[in-house]
CSV table of C-alpha atoms in Angstrom, one decimal:
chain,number,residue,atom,x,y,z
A,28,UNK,CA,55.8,120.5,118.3
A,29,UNK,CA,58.5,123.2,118.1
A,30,UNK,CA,58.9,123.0,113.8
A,31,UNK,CA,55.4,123.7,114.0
A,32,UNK,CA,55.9,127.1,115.8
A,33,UNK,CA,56.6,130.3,113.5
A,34,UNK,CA,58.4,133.4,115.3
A,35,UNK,CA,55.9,136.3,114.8
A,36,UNK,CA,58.3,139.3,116.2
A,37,UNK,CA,61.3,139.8,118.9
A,38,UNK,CA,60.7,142.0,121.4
A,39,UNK,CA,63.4,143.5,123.8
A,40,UNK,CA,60.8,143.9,126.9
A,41,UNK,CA,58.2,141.3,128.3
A,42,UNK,CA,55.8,144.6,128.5
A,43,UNK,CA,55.6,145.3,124.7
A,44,UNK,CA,55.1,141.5,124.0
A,45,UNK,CA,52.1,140.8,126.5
A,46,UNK,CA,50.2,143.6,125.1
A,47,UNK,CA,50.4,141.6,121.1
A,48,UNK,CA,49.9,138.2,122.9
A,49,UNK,CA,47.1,139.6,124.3
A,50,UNK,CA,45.5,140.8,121.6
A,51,UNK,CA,46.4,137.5,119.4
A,52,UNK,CA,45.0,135.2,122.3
A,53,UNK,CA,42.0,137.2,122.5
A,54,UNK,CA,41.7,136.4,118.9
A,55,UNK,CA,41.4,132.5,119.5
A,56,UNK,CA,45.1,132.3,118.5
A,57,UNK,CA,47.4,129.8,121.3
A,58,UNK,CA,51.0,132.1,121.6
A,59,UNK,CA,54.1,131.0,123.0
A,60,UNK,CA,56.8,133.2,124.4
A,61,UNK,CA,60.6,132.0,124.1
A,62,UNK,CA,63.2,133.3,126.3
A,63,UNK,CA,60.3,135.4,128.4
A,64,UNK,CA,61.7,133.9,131.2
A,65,UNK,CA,65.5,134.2,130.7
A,66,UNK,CA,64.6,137.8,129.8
A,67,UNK,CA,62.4,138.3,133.1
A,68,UNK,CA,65.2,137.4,135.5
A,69,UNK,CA,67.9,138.9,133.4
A,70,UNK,CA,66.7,142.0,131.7
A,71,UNK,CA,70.0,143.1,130.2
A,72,UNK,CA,70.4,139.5,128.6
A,73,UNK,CA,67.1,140.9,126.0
A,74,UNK,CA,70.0,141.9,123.3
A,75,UNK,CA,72.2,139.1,123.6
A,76,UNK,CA,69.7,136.1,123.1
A,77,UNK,CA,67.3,138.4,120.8
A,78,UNK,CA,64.7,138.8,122.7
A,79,UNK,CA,61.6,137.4,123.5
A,80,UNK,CA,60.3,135.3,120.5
A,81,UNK,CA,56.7,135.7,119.9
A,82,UNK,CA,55.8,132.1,118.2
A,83,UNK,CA,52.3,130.6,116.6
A,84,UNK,CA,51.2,127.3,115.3
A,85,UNK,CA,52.1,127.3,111.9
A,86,UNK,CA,48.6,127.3,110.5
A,87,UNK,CA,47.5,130.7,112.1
A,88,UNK,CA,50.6,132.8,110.9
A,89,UNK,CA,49.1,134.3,108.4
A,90,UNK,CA,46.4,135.5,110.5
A,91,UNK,CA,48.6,136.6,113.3
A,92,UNK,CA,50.7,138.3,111.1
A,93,UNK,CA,48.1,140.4,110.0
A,94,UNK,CA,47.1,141.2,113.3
A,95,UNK,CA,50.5,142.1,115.0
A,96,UNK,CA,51.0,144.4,111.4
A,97,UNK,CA,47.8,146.3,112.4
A,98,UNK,CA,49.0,147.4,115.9
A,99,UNK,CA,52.9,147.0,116.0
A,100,UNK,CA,54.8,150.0,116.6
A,101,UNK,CA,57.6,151.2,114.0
A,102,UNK,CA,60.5,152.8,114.0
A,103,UNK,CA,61.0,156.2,114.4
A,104,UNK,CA,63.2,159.1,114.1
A,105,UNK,CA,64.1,161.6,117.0
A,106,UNK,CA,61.0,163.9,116.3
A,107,UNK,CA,58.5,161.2,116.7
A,108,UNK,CA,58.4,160.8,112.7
A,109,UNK,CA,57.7,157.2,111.1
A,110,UNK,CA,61.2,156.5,109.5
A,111,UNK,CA,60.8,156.3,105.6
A,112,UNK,CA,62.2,153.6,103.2
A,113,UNK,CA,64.5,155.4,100.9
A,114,UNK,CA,63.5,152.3,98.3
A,115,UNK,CA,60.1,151.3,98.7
A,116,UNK,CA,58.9,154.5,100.6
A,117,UNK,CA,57.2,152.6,103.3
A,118,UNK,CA,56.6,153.7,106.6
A,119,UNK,CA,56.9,150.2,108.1
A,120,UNK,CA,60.6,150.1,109.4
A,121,UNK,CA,62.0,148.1,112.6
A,122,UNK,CA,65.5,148.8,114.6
A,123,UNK,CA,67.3,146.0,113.1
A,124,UNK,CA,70.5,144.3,114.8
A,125,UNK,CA,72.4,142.2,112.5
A,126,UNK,CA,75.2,141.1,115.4
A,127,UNK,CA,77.7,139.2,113.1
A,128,UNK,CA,80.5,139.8,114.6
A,129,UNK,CA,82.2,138.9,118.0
A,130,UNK,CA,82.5,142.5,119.3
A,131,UNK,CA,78.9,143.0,118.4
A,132,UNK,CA,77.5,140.0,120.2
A,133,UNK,CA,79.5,140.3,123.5
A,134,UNK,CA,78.8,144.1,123.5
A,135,UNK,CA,75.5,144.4,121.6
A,136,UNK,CA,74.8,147.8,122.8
A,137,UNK,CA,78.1,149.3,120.8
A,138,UNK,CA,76.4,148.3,117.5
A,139,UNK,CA,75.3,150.8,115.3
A,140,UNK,CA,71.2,151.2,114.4
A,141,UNK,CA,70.4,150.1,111.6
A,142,UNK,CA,66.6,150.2,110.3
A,143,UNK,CA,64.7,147.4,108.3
A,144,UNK,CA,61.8,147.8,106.1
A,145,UNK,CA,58.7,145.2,106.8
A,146,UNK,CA,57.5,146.0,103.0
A,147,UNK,CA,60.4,145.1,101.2
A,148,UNK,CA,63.3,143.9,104.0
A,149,UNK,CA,65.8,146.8,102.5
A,150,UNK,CA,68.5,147.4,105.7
A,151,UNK,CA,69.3,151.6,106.1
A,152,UNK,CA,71.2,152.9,108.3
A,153,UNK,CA,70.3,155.6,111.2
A,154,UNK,CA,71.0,158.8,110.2
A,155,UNK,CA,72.6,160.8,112.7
């Protein structure tokens, strides 16, 4: 059963991912939440673990997928502006984590933010 699951998205809070399991169960598509518990007893364990894991069956990803792109919220800059891809120009970019080392996985919040384009996976890093 589990290699037939596919992890949609991570999601920091349990709020954020109830609204796209919603909307993808409401769809006819059967969701399953990892580490939503864990998360709902331990908030401040969310970065550690990386988050809530938003998992389909195999065999409706691509439809999910294209669901979850249509309402997902992106990144954006300190004025409320969709951050920009400096390669691709897309304005589909995610807060992206990479926690490779030690310090950064014990202390997740002292890790710089980096941004992620969905288009074309380049990593940039927050401008500050």
């Amino acid at each position: 059963m589990g290699k037939d699951l596919v992890t949609i998205g991570s999601f920091e809070f349990l709020a954020d991912v109830q609204i796209i399991k919603g909307k993808l169960e409401s769809e006819g598509i059967e969701v399953t939440l990892k580490d939503a518990n864990t998360v709902g007893v331990e908030p401040f364990a969310s970065n550690a673990i990386g988050g809530i894991k938003l998992m389909v069956h195999r065999y409706d990803e691509a439809v999910a997928r294209e669901i979850y792109n249509e309402i997902r919220n992106y990144a954006t800059d300190d004025d409320g502006n969709l951050i920009v891809c400096p390669i691709c120009g897309a304005r589909k970019s995610e807060v992206y984590y990479a926690r490779k080392t030690l310090m950064y996985k014990l202390f997740p919040f002292l890790e710089p933010k980096k941004y992620k384009c969905t288009n074309c996976n380049f990593l940039s890093k927050a401008k500050r």
